[in-house]
Short mmCIF file of N, CA, C and O in Angstrom, two decimals:
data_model
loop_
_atom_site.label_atom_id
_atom_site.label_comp_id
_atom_site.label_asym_id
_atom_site.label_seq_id
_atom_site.Cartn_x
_atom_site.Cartn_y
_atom_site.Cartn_z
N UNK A 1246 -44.49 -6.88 24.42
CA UNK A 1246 -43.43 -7.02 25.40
C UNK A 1246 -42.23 -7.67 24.73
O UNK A 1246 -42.28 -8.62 23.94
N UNK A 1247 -41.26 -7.10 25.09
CA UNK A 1247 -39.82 -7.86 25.01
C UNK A 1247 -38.60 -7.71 25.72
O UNK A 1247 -38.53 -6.66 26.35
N UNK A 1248 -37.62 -8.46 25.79
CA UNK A 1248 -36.79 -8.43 26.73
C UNK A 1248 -36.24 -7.04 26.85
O UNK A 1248 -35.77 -6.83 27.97
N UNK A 1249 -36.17 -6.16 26.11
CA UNK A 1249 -35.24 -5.02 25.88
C UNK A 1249 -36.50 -4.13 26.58
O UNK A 1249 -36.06 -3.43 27.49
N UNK A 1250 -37.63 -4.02 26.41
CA UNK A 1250 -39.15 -3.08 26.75
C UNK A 1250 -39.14 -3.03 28.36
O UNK A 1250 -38.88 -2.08 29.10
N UNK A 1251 -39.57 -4.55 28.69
CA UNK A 1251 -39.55 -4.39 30.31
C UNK A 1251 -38.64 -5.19 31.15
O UNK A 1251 -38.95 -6.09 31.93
N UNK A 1252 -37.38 -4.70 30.87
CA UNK A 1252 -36.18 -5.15 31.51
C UNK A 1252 -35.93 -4.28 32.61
O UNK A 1252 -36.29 -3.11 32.55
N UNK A 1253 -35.19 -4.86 33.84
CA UNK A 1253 -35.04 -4.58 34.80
C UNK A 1253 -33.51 -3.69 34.80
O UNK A 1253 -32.66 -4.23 34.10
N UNK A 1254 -33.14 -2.60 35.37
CA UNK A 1254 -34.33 -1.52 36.26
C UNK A 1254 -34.52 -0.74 35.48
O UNK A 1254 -35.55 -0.09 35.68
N UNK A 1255 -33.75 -0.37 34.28
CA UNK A 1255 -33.86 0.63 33.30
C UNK A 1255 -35.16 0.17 32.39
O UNK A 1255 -34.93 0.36 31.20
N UNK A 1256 -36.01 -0.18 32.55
CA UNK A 1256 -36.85 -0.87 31.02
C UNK A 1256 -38.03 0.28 31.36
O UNK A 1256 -38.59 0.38 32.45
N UNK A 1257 -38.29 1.21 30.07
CA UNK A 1257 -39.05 2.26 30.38
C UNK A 1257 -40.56 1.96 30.49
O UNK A 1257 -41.45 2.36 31.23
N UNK A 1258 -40.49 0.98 29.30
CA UNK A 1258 -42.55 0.33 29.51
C UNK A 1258 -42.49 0.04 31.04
O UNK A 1258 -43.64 0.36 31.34
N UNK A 1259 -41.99 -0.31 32.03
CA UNK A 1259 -42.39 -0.72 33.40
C UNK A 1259 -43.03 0.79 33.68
O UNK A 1259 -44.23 0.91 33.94
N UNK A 1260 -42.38 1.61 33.62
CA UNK A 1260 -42.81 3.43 34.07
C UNK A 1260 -44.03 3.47 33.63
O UNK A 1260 -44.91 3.86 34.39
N UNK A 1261 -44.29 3.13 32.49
CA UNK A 1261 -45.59 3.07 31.50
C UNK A 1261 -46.76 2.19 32.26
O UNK A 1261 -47.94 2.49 32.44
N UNK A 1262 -46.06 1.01 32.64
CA UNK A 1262 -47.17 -0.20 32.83
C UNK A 1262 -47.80 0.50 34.51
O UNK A 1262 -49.01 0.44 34.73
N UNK A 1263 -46.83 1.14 35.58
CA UNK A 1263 -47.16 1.55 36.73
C UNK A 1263 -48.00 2.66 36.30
O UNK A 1263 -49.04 2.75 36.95
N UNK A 1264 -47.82 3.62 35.30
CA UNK A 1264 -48.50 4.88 35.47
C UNK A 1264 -49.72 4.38 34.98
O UNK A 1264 -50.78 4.99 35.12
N UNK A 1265 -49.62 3.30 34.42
CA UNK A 1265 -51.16 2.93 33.65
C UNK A 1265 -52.35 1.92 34.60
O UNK A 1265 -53.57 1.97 34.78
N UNK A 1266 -51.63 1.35 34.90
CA UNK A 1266 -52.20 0.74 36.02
C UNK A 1266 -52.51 1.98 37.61
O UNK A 1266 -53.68 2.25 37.89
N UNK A 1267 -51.70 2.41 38.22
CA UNK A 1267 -52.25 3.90 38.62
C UNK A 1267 -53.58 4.50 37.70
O UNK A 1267 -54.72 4.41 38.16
N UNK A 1268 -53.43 4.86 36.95
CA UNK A 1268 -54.58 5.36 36.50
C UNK A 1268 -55.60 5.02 35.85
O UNK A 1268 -56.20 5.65 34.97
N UNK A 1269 -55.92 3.52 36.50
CA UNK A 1269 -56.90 2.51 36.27
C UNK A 1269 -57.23 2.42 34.33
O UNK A 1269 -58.31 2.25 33.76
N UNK A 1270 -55.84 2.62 33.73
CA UNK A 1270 -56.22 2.33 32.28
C UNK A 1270 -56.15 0.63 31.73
O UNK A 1270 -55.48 -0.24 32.29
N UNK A 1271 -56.97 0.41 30.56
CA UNK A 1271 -56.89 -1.35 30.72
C UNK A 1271 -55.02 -1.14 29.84
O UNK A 1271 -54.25 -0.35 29.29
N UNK A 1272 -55.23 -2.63 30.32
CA UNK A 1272 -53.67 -3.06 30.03
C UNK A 1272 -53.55 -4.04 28.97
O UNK A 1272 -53.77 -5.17 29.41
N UNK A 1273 -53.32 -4.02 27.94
CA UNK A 1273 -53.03 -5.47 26.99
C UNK A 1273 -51.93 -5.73 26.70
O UNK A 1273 -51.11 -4.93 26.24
N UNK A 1274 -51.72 -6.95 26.95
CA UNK A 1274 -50.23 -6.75 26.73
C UNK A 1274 -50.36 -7.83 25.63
O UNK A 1274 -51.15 -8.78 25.56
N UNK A 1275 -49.25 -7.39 24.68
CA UNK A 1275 -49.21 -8.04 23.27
C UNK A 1275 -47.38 -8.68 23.33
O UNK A 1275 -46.33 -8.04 23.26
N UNK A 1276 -47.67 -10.37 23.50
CA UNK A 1276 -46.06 -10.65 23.64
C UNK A 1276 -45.12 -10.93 22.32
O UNK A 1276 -45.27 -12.10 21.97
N UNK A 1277 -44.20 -10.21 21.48
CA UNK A 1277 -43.44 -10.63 20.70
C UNK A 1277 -41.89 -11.19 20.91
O UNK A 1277 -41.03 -11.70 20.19
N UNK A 1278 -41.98 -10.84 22.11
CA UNK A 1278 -40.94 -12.25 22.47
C UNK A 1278 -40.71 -12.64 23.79
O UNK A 1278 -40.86 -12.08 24.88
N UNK A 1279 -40.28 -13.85 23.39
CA UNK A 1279 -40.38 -15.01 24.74
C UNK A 1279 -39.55 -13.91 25.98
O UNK A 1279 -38.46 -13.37 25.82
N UNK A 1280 -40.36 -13.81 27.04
CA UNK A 1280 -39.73 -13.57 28.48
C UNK A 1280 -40.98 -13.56 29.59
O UNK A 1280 -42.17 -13.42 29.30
N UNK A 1281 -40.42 -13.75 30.94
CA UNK A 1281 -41.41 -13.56 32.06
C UNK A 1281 -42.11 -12.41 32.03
O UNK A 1281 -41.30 -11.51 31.83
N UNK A 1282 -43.06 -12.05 32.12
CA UNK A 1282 -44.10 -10.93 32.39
C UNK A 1282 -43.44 -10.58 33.34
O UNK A 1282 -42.74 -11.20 34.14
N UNK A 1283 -43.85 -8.93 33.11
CA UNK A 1283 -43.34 -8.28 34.48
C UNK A 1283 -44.77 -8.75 35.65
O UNK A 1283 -45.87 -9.10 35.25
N UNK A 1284 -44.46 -8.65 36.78
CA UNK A 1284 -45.21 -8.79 37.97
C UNK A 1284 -46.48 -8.27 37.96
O UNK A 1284 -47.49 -8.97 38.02
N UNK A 1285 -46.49 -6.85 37.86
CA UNK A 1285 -47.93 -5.99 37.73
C UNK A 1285 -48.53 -6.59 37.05
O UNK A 1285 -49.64 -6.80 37.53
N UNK A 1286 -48.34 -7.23 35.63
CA UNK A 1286 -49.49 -7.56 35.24
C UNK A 1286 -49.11 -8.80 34.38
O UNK A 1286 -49.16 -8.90 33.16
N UNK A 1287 -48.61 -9.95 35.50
CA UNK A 1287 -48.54 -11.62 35.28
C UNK A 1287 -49.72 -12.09 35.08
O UNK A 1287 -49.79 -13.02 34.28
N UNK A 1288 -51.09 -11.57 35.77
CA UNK A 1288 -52.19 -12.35 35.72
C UNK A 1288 -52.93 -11.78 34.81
O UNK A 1288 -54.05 -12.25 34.59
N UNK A 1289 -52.47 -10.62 34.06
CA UNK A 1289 -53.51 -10.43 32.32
C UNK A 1289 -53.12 -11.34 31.10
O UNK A 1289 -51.95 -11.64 30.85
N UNK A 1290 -54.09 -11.71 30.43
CA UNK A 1290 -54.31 -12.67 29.68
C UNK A 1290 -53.46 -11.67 28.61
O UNK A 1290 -53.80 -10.49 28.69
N UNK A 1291 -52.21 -12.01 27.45
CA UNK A 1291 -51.56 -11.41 26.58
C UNK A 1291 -52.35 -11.98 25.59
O UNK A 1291 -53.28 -12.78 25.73
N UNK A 1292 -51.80 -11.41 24.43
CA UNK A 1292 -51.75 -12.15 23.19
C UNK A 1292 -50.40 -12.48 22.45
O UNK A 1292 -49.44 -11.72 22.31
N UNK A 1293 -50.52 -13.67 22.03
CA UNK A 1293 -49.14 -14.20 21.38
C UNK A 1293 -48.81 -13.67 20.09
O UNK A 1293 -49.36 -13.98 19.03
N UNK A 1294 -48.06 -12.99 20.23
CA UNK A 1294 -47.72 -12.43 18.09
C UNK A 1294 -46.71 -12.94 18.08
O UNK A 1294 -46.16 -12.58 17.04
N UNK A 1295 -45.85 -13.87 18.83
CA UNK A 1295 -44.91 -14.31 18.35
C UNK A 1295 -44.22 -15.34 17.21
O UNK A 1295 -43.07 -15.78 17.13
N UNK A 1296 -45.23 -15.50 16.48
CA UNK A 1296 -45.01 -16.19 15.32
C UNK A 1296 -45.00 -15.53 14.21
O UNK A 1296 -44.45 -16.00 13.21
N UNK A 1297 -45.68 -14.17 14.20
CA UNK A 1297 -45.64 -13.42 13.31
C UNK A 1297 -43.99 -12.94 13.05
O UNK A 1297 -43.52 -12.69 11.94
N UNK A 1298 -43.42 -12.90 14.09
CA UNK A 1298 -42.17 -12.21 13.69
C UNK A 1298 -40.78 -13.60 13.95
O UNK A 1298 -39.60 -13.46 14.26
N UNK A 1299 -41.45 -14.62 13.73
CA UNK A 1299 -40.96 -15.77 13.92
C UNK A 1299 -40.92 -16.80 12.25
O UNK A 1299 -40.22 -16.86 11.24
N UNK A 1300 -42.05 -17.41 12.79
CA UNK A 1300 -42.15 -18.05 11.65
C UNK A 1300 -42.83 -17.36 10.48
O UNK A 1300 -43.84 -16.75 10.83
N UNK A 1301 -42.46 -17.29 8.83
CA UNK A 1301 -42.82 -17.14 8.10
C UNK A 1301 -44.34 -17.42 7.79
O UNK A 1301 -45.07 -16.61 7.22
N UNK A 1302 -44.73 -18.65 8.21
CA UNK A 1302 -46.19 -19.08 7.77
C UNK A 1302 -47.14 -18.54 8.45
O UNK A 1302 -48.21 -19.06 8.14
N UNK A 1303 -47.28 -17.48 9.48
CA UNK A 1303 -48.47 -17.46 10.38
C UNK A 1303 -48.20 -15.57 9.82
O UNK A 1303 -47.16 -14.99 10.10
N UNK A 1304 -49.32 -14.89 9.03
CA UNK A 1304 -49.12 -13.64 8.58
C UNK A 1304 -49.56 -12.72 9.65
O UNK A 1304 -50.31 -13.14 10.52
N UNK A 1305 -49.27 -11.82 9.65
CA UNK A 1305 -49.16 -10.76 10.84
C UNK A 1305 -50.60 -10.41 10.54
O UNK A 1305 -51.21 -10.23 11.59
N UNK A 1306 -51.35 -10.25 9.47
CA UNK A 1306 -52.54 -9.91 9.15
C UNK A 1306 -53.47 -10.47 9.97
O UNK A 1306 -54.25 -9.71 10.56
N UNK A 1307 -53.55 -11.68 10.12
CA UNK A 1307 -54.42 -12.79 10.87
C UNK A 1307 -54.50 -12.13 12.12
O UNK A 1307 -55.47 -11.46 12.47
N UNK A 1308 -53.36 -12.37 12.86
CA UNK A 1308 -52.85 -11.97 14.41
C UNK A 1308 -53.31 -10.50 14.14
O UNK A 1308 -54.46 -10.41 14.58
N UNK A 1309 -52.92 -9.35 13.63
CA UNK A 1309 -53.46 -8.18 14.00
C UNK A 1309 -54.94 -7.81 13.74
O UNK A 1309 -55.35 -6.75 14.21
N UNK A 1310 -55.89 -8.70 12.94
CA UNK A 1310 -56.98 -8.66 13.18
C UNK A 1310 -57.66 -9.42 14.31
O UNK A 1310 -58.65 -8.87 14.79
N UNK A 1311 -57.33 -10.47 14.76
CA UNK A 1311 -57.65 -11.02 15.82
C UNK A 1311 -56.79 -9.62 17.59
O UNK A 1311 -57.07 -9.72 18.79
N UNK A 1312 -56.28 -9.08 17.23
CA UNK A 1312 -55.82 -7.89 18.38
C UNK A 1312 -56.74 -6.84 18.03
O UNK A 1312 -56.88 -6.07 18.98
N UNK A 1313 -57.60 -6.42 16.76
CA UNK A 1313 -58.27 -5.49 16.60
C UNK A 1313 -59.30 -6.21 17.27
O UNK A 1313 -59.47 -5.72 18.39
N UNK A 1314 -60.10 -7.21 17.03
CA UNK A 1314 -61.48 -7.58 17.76
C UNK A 1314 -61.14 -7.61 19.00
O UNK A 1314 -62.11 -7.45 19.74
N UNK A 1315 -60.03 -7.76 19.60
CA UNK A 1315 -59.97 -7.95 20.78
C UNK A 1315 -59.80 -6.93 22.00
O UNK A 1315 -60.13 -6.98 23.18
N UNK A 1316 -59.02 -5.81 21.04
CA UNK A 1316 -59.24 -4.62 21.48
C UNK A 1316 -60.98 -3.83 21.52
O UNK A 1316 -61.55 -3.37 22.51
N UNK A 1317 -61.31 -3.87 20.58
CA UNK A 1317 -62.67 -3.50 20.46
C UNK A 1317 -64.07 -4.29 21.34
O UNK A 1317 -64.93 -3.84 22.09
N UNK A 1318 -63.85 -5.36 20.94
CA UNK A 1318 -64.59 -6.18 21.83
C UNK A 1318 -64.61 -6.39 23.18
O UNK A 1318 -65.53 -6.81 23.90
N UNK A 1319 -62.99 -5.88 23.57
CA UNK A 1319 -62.92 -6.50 24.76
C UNK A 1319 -62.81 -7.87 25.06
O UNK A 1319 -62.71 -7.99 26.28
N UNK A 1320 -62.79 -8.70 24.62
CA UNK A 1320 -62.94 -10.10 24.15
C UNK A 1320 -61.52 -10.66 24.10
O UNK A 1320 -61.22 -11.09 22.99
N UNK A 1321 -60.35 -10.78 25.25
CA UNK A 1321 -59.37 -11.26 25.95
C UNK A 1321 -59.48 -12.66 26.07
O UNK A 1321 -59.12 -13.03 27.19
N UNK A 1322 -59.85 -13.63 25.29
CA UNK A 1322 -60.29 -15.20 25.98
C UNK A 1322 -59.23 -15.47 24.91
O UNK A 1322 -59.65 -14.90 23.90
N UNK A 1323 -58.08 -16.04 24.64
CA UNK A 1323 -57.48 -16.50 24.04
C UNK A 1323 -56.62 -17.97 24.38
O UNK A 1323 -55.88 -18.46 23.53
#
């Protein structure tokens, strides 16, 4: 998610997030930058990558293997 993705009224991931949610698909939402969740899905647990594209010290490697188990696993407890 980011401000430009699901921005109001034009932000096309919202089209995405309704048709997906309609069609009972799971939802993860992966946040790379700071903003309010859209509504539909305030109460799913994200994951934070925002340091990856932030601070230098935290490698994107770490964070995208921890989104692979989590995808696979199912395993959302963060």
């Amino acid at each position: 998610m980011t401000l430009h993705s699901v921005r109001r009224p034009d932000g096309f991931c919202l089209n995405e997030l309704t048709h997906a949610i309609m069609s009972y698909f799971p939802i993860f939402p992966v946040m790379i930058q700071m903003r309010a969740n859209p509504l539909s899905i305030c109460r799913i647990q994200w994951l934070d990558m925002m340091e990856c594209f932030l601070h230098e010290n935290t490698p994107y490697s770490v964070k995208f293997e921890r989104l692979l188990a989590a995808l696979e696993d199912r395993n959302w407890d963060f």
